[in-house]
CSV table of C-alpha atoms in Angstrom, one decimal:
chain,number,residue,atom,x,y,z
B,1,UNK,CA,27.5,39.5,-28.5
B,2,UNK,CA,30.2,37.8,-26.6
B,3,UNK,CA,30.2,34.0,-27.1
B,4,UNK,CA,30.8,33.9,-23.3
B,5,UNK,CA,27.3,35.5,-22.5
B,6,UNK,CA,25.8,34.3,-25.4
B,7,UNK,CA,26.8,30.9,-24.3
B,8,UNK,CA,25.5,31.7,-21.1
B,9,UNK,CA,22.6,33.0,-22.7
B,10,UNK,CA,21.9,29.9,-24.5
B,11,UNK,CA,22.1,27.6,-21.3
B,12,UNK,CA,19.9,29.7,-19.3
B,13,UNK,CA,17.2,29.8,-21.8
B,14,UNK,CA,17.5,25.9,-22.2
B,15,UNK,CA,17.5,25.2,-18.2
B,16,UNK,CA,14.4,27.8,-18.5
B,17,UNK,CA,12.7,26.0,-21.1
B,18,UNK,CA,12.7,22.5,-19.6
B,19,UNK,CA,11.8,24.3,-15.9
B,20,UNK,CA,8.8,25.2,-17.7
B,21,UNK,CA,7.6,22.0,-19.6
B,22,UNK,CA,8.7,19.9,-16.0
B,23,UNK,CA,6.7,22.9,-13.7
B,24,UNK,CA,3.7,23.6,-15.3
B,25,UNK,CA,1.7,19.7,-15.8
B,26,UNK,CA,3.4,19.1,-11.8
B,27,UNK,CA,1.3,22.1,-10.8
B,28,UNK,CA,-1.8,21.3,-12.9
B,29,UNK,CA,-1.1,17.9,-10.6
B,30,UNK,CA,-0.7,19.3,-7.6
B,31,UNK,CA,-3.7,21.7,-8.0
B,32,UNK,CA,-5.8,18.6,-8.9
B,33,UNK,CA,-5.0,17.0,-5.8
B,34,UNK,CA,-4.9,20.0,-3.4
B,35,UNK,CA,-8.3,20.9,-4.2
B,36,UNK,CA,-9.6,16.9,-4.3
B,37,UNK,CA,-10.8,17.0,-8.2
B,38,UNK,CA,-13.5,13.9,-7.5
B,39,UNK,CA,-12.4,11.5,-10.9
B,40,UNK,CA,-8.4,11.8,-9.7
B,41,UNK,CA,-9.3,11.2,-6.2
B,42,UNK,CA,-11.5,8.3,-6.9
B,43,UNK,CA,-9.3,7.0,-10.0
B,44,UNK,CA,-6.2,7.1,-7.0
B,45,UNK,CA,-8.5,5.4,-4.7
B,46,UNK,CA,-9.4,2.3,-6.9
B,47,UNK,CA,-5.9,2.1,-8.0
B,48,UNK,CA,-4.3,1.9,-4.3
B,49,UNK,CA,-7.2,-0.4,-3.4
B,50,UNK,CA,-6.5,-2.9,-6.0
B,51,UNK,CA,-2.6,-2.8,-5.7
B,52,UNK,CA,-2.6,-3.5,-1.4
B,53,UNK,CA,-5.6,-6.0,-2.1
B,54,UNK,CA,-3.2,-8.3,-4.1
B,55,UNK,CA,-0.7,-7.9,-1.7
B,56,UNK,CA,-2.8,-8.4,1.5
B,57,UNK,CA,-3.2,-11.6,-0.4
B,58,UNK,CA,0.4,-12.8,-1.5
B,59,UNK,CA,2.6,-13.2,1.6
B,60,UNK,CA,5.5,-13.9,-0.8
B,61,UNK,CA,5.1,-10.6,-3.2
B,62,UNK,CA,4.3,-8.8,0.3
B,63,UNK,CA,7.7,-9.6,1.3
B,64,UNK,CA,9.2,-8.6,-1.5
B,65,UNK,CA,7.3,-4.8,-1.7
B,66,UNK,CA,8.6,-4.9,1.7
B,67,UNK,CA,12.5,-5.7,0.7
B,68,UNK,CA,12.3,-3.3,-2.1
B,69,UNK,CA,10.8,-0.4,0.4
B,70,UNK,CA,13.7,-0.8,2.1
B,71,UNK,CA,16.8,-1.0,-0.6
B,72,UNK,CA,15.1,2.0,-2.6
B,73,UNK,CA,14.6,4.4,0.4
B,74,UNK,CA,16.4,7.9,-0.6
B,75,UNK,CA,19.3,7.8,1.6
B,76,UNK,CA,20.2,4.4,0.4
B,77,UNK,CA,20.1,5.6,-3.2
B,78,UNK,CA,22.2,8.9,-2.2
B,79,UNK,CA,24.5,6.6,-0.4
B,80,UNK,CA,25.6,3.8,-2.6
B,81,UNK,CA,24.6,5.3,-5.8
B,82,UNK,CA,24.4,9.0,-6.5
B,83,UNK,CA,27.3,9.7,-4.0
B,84,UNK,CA,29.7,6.7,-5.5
B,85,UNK,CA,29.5,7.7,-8.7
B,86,UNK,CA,30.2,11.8,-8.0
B,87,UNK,CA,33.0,10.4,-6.4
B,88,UNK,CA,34.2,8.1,-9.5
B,89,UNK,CA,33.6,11.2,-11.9
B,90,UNK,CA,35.3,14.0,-9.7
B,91,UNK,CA,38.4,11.6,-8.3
B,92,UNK,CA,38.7,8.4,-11.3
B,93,UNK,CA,37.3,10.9,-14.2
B,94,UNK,CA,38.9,14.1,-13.1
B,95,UNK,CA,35.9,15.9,-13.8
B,96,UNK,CA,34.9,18.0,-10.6
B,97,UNK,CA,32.8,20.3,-12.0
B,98,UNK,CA,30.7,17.9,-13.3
B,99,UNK,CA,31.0,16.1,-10.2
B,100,UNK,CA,29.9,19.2,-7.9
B,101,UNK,CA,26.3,19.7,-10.7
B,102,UNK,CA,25.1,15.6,-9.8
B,103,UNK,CA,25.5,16.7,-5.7
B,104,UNK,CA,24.0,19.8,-6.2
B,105,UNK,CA,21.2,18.5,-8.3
B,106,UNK,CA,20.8,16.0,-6.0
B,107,UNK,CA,20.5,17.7,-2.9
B,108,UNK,CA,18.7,20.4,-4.7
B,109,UNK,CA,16.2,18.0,-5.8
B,110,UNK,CA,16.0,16.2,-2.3
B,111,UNK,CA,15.1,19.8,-0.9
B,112,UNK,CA,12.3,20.8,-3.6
B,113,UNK,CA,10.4,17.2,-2.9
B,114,UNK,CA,10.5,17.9,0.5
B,115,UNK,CA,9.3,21.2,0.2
B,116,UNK,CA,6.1,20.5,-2.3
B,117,UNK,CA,4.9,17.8,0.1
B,118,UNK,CA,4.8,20.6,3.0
B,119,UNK,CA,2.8,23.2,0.3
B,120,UNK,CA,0.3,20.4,-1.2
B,121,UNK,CA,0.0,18.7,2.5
B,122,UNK,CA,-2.1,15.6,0.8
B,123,UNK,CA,-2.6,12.8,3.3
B,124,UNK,CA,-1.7,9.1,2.9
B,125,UNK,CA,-4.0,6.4,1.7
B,126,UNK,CA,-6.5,5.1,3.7
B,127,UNK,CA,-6.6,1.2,3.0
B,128,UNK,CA,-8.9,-1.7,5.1
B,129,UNK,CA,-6.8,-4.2,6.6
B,130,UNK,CA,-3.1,-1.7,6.6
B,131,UNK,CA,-0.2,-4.1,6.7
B,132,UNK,CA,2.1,-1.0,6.9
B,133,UNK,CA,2.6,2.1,8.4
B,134,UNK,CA,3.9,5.3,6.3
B,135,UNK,CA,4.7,8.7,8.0
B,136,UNK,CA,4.5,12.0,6.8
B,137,UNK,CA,2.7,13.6,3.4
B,138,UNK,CA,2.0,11.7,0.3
B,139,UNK,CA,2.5,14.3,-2.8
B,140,UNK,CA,4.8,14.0,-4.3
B,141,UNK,CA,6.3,10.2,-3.4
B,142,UNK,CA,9.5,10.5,-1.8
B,143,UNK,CA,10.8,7.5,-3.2
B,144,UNK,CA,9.4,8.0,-6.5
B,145,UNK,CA,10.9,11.6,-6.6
B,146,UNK,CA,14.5,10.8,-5.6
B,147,UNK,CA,15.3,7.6,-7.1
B,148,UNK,CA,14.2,9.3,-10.3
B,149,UNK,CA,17.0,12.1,-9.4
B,150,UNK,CA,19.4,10.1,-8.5
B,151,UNK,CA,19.0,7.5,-11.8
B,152,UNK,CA,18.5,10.3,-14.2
B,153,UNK,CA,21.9,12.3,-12.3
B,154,UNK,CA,23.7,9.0,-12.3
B,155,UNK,CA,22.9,8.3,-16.1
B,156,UNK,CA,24.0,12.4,-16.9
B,157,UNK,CA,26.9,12.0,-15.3
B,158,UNK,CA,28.4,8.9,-16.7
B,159,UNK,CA,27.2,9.6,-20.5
B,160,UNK,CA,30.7,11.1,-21.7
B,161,UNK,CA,32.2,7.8,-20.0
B,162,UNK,CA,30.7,4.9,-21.4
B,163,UNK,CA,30.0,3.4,-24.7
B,164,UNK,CA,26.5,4.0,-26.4
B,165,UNK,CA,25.7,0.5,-26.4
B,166,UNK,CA,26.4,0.4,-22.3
B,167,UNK,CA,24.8,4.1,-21.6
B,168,UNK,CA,21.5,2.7,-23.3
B,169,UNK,CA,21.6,-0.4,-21.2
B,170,UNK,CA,21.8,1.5,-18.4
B,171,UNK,CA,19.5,4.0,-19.5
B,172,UNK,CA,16.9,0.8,-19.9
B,173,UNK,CA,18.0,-0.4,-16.0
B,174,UNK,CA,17.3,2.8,-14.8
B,175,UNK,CA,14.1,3.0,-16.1
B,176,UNK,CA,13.2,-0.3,-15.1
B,177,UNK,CA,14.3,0.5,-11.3
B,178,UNK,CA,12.4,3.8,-11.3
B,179,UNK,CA,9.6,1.7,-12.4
B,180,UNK,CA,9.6,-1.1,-10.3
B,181,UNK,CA,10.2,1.8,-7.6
B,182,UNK,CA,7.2,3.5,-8.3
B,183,UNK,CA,4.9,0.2,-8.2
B,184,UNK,CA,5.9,-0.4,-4.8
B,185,UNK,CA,5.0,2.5,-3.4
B,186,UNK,CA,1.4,1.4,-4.7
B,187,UNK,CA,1.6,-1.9,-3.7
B,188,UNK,CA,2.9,-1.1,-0.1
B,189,UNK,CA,-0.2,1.6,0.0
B,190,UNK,CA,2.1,4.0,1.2
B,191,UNK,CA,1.3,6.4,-2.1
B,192,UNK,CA,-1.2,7.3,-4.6
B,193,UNK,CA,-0.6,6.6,-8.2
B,194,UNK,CA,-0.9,10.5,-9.1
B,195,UNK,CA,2.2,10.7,-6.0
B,196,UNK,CA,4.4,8.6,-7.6
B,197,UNK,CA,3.7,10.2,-11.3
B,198,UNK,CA,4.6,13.5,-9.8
B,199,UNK,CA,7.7,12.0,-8.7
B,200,UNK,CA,9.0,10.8,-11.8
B,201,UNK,CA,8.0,14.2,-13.3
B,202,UNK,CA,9.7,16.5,-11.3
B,203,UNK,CA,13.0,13.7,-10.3
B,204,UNK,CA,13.6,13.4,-14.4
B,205,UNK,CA,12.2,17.0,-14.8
B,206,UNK,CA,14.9,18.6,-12.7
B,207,UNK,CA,17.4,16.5,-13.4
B,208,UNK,CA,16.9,17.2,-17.4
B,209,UNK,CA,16.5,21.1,-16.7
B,210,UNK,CA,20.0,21.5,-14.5
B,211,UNK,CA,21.5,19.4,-16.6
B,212,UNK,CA,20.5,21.4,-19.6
B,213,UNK,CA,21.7,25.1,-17.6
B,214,UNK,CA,25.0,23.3,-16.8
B,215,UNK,CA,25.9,21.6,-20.7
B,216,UNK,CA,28.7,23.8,-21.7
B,217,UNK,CA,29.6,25.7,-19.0
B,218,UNK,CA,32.9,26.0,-17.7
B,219,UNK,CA,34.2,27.7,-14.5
B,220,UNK,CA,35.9,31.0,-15.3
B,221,UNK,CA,39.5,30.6,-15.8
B,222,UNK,CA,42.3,32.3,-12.7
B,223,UNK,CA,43.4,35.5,-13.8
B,224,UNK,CA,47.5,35.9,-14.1
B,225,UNK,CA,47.8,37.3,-10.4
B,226,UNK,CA,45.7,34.2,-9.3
B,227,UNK,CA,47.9,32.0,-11.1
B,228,UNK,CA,50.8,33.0,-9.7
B,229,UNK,CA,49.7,33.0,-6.3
């Protein structure tokens, strides 16, 4: 075979792979919560209760769910994090192609999030006493879903870069953020806990998959006449 399409060949069936493992417990998920499975619905419930019960009753943590809402919204993390480092990795690293897979997984990602809230259509909690209002569907978490992307992309992109020592600290910060992320959309009863799982899953899922297709692939060299044009 020619190492060119076995190469390809190779990277297709790893990106396929992953797609798999990443697609199939996220629609186990979102089947659970589509058709309202009673012990995830009721698990969720008692969950969400608990979390914006502690905060309804710590003004100080409530401010800071609050602050953390705002400084992990998706835009803000496209903004001064995903975008930034494309730029350092395309322009500082002279690596464009590498550069041009983080925005396209990125806004790829985005657009799939956005798309499975519109197919599972799952409303947002229902709390006593709401100290916030949240718009829109709940499944998957926004938040959740594209700070995951944009940590997991970030992290991808800047592996080849950095010393192990560093990339694993980073690796643990990112996972910490994600985390931390994930807890306030539960705290601020703006999602369910099975929302922000799905999140994670398919933000590290696609990230892991693309990145996967695109490990070893190079753009197609000019021909002569291209060259010399």
């Amino acid at each position: 075979m020619d190492p060119v399409a076995s190469s390809r060949w190779r990277r297709m069936t790893r990106a396929v792979v992953y797609a798999v493992v990443v697609a199939v417990p996220l629609a186990l998920l979102a089947f659970l919560v589509r058709t309202n499975f009673d012990p995830l619905v009721s698990f969720d419930q008692d969950v969400i209760d608990a979390a914006t019960g502690y905060t309804r009753d710590h003004d100080g943590f409530r401010r800071l769910v609050e602050t953390w809402e705002v400084i992990s919204q998706p835009f803000v993390m496209y903004l001064f994090l995903g975008l930034p480092v494309s730029l350092y990795v395309w322009f500082g690293q002279h690596r464009r192609t590498r550069a041009w897979w983080g925005i396209a997984t990125m806004a790829g990602g985005w657009a799939i999030a956005a798309l499975l809230k519109l197919l599972v259509r799952r409303t947002r909690p229902v709390i006593d006493d709401p100290f916030s209002q949240h718009l829109g569907f709940s499944f998957p978490s926004g938040h959740a879903t594209n700070n995951a992307i944009v940590v997991t992309v970030v992290l991808l992109m800047v592996r080849p870069f950095v010393h192990r020592t560093v990339w694993r600290l980073l690796v643990g910060l990112g996972a910490l953020w994600v985390v931390a992320t994930c807890a306030d959309r539960l705290f601020a009863g703006a999602h369910f806990l099975s929302d922000v799982v799905a999140g994670v899953v398919l933000g590290c899922g696609l990230a892991a998959a693309s990145y996967a297709g695109f490990t070893g692939w190079r753009p197609p060299a000019p021909s002569s006449s291209e060259r010399s044009s």
